[in-house]
C-alpha positions as MATLAB code, in Angstrom:
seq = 'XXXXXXXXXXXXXXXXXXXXXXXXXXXXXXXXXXXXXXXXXXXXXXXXXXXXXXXXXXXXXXXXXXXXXXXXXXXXXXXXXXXXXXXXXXXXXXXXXXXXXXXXXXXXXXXXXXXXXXXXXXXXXXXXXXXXXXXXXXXXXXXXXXXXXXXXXXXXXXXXXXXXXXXXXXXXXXXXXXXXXXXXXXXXXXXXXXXXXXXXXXXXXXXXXXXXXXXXXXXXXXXXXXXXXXXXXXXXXXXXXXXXXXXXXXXXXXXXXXXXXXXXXXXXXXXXXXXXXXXXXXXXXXXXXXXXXXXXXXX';
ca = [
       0.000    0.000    0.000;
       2.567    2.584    1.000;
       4.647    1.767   -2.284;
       1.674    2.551   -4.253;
       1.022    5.685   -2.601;
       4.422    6.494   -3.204;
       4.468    5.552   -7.012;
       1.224    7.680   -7.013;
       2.505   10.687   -5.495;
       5.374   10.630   -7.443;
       3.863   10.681  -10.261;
       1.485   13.522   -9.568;
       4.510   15.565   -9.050;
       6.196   14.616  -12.163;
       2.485   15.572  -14.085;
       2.746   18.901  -12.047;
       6.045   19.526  -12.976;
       5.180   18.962  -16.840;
       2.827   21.064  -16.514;
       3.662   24.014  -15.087;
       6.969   23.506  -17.804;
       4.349   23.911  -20.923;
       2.781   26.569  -19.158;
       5.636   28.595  -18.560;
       7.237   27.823  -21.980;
       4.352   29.561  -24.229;
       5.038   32.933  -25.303;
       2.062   34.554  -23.938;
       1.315   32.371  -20.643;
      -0.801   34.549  -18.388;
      -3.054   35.904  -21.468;
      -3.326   32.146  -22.533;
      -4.235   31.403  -18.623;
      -6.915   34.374  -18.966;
      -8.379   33.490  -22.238;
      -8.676   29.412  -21.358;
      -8.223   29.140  -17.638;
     -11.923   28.568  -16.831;
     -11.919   25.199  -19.109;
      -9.981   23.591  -16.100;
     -13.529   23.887  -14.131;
     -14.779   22.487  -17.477;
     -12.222   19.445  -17.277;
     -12.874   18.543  -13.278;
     -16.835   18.449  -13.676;
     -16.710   16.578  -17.000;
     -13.897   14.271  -15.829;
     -16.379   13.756  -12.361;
     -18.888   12.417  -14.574;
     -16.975   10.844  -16.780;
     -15.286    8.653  -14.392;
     -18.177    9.126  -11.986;
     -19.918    6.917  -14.234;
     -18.260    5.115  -16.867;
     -19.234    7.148  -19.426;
     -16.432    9.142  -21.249;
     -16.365   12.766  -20.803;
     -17.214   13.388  -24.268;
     -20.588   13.712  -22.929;
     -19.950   16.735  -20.883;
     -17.675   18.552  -23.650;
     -19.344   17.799  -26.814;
     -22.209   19.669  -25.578;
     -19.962   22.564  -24.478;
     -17.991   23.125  -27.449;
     -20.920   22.847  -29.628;
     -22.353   25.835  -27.637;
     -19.103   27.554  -28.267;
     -19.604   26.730  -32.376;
     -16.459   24.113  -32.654;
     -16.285   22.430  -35.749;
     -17.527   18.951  -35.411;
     -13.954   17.743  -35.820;
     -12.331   20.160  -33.506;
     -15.238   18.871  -30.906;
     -14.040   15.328  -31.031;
     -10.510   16.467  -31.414;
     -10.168   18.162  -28.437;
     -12.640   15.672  -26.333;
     -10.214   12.955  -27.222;
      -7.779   14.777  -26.121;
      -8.899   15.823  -23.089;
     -10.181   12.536  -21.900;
      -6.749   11.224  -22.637;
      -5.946   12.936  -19.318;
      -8.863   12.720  -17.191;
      -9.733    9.051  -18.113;
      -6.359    7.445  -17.561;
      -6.514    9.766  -14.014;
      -9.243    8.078  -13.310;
      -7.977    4.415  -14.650;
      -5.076    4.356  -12.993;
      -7.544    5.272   -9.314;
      -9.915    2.401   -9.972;
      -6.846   -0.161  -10.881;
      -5.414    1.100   -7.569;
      -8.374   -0.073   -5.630;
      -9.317   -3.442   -7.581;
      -5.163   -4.306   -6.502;
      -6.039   -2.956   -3.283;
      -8.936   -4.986   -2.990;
      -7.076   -8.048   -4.165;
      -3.845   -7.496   -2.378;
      -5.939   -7.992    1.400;
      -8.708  -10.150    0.149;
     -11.268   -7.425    1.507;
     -15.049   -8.823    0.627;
     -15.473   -7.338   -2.441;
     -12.937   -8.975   -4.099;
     -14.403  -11.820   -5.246;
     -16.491   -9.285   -7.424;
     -13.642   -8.122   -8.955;
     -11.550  -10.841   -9.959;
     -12.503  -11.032  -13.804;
     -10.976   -7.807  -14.133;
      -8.286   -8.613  -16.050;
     -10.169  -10.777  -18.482;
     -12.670   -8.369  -19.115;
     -10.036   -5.969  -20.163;
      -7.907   -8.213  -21.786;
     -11.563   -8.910  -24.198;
     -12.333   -5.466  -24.715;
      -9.776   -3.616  -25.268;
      -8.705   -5.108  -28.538;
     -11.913   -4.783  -29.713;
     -12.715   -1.038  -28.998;
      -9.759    0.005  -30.327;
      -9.698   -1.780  -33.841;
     -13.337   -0.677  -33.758;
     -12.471    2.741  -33.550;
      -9.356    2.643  -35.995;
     -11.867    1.061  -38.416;
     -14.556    3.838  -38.116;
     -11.189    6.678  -38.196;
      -9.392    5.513  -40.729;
     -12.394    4.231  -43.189;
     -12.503    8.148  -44.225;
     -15.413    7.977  -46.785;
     -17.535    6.891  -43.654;
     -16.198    9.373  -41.482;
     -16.450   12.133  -43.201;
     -20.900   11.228  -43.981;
     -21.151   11.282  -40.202;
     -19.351   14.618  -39.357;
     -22.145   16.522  -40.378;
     -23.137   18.739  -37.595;
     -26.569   17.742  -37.097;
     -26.103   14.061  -37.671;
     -23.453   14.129  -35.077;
     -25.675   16.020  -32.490;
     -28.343   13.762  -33.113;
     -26.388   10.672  -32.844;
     -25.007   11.956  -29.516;
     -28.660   12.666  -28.329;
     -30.243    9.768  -29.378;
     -27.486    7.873  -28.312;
     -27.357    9.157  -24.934;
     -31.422    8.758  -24.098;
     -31.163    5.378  -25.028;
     -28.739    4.597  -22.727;
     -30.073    6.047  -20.227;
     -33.466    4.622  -20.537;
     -31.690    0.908  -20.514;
     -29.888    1.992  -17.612;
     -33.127    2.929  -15.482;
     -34.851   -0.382  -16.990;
     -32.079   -2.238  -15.327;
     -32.946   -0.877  -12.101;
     -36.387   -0.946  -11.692;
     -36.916   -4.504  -14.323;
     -34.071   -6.319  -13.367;
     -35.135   -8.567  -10.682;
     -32.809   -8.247   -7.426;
     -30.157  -11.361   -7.504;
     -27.152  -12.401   -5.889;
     -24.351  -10.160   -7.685;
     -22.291  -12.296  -10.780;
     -18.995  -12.818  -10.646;
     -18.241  -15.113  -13.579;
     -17.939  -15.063  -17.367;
     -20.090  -17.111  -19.164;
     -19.548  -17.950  -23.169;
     -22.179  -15.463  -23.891;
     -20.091  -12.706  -22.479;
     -17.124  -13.392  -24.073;
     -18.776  -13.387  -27.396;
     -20.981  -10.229  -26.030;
     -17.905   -8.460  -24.602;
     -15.720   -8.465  -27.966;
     -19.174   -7.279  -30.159;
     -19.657   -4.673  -27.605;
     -16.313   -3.522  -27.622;
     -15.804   -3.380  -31.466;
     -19.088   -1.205  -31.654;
     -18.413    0.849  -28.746;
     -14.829    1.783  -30.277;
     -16.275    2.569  -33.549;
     -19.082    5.171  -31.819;
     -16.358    6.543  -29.681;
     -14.223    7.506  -33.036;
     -17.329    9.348  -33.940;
     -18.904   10.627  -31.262;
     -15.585   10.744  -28.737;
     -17.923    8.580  -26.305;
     -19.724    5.036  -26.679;
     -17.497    2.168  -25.432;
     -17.413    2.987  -21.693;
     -21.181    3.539  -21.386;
     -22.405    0.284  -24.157;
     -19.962   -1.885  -21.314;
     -20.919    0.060  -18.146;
     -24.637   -0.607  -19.352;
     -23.997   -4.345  -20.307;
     -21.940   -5.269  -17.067;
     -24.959   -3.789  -15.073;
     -27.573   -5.668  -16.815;
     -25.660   -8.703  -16.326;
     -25.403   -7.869  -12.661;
     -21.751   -7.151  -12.095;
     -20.761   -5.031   -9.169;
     -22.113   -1.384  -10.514;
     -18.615   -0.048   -8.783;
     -16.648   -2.801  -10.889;
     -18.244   -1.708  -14.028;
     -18.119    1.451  -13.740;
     -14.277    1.087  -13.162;
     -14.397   -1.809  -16.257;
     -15.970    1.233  -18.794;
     -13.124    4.180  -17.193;
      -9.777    1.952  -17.973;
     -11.540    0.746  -21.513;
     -12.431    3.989  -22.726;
      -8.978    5.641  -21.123;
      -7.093    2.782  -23.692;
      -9.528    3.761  -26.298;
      -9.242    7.622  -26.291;
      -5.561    7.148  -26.442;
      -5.569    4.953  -29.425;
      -7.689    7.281  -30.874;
      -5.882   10.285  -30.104;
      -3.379    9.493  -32.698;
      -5.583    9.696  -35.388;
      -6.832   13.297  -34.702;
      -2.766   14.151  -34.072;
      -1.455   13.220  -37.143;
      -4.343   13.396  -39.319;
      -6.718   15.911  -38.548;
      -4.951   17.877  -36.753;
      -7.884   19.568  -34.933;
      -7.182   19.604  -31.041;
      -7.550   22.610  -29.228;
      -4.055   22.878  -26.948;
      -5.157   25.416  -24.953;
      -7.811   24.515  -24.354;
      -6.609   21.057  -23.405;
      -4.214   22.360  -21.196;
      -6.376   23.666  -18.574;
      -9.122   21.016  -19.207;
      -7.209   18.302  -19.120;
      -5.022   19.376  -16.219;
      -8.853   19.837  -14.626;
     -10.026   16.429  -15.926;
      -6.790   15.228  -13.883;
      -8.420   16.224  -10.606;
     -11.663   15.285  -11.534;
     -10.044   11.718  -12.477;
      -8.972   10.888   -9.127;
     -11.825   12.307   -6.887;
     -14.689   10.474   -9.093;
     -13.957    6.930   -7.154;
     -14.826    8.430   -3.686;
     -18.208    9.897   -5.568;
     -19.037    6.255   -6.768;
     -18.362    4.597   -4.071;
     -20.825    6.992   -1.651;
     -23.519    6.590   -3.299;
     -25.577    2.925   -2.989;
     -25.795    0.762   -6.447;
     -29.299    1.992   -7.098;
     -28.772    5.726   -6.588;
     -25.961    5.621   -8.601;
     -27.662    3.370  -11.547;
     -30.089    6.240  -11.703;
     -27.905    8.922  -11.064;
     -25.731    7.326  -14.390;
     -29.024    7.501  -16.456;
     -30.645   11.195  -15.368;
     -27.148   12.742  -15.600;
     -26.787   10.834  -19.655;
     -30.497   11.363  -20.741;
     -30.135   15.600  -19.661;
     -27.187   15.632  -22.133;
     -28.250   13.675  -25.076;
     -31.757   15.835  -24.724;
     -29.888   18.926  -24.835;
     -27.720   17.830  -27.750;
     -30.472   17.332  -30.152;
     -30.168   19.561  -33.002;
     -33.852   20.465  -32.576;
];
């Protein structure tokens, strides 16, 4: 415990230290800090949510920048971006407590224990789902019209919502599962390669299609929500590539402050998720995603 605490501090010093480098190092740094500094509010609230939940903060920035009339490509752009930092903070805090959990056989590790297999499923998928969607540019460029993208995002987002609050109040109450079955590991690899190819378009999709499945299946709601963070923080990075060398379109400033926001947000989301009882936070997952995709509609 203490050497992970260590290793953790560490390197929240060595993130602090990077940062405050890049800051200092851009030609104009307290204009930059005046003109963007109120996106690192942005970043902890979205990366709250976002890790809060499962679901990737694209659902708490797409919205935004659409307000501020991004481009649909500088939208995902800088989402991906962003959630590259807030989403591995927040990987990195659940890992730490499914080892903790593990290390001194506390009672919930039993629930936990397929972890690793989970991951090891998933995370293939989602990401050649996503380089599929990314890099199959004819399709890619059909779905980044504006309204189609807002609509997909809101319709999107209600649905999953609306399966979410089904699960709580149509799912009969059972003993919790803590086994894979074949069904899941064929479910778990379709999931993830459709999840990774909404995320490419949409910057959110595989946390909250796994977060939704694990719950229906009754899995631990804390396990996975933690399950849907570390996918979708292995997903945004793969994807981040794509929108470095290719389109270009990230906002650094803005990403800066946001991301150095979604940082904090990261880390504090576990002690969120694990107040709240299952149910409360089933429903508090669904409200919170069925406000945004409502609001996203291009209507």
């Amino acid at each position: 415990m203490t050497s992970l605490f260590l290793s953790a501090k560490s390197l929240k010093l060595i993130l602090t230290c990077i940062w405050f480098g890049i800051f200092i190092s851009l030609s104009q740094p307290f204009s930059v800090l005046q003109d963007y500094g109120t996106f690192a509010f942005l970043g902890v609230i979205g990366a709250i949510f976002a890790n809060a939940t499962g679901a990737g903060g694209g659902v708490v920035f797409m919205p935004f920048f659409n307000q501020l009339g991004y481009s649909v490509t500088t939208s995902v752009a800088t989402s991906f971006a962003i959630q590259c930092c807030g989403m591995t903070a927040g990987a990195l805090t659940w890992y730490a407590h499914f080892k903790q959990l593990t290390r001194y056989k506390l009672t919930e590790a039993d629930e936990w224990e397929v972890l690793p297999k989970i991951l090891m499923l998933v995370i293939p998928a989602s990401v050649l789902g996503l380089c599929f969607v990314q890099f199959n540019t004819q399709s890619l460029q059909q779905l980044s019209d504006p309204n189609t993208l807002h609509l997909g995002f809101g319709l999107f987002s209600m649905c999953l919502s609306l399966g979410i609050i089904g699960s709580v109040f149509w799912v009969k109450t059972q003993s919790l599962n803590t086994s894979l079955y074949f069904i899941d590991y064929v479910s778990l690899i379709i999931v993830g390669l459709i999840g990774g190819g909404i995320t490419a378009w949409l910057s959110i999709g595989v946390g909250e299609l796994i977060a939704v499945y694990l719950i229906v299946r009754r899995f631990n709601v804390a396990f996975a929500i933690a399950v849907a963070v570390i996918v979708s923080a292995f997903t945004v990075w793969a994807g981040i590539v794509y929108h470095i060398v290719v389109t270009a379109a990230v906002q650094w400033p803005v990403v800066l402050f946001a991301g150095a926001g979604a940082i904090i947000g990261g880390v504090l989301a576990k002690k969120l998720v694990l107040y709240f009882s299952p149910k409360n936070l089933k429903l508090f997952f669904a409200v919170w995603i069925f406000i945004l995709g409502l609001t996203s509609l291009p209507f």
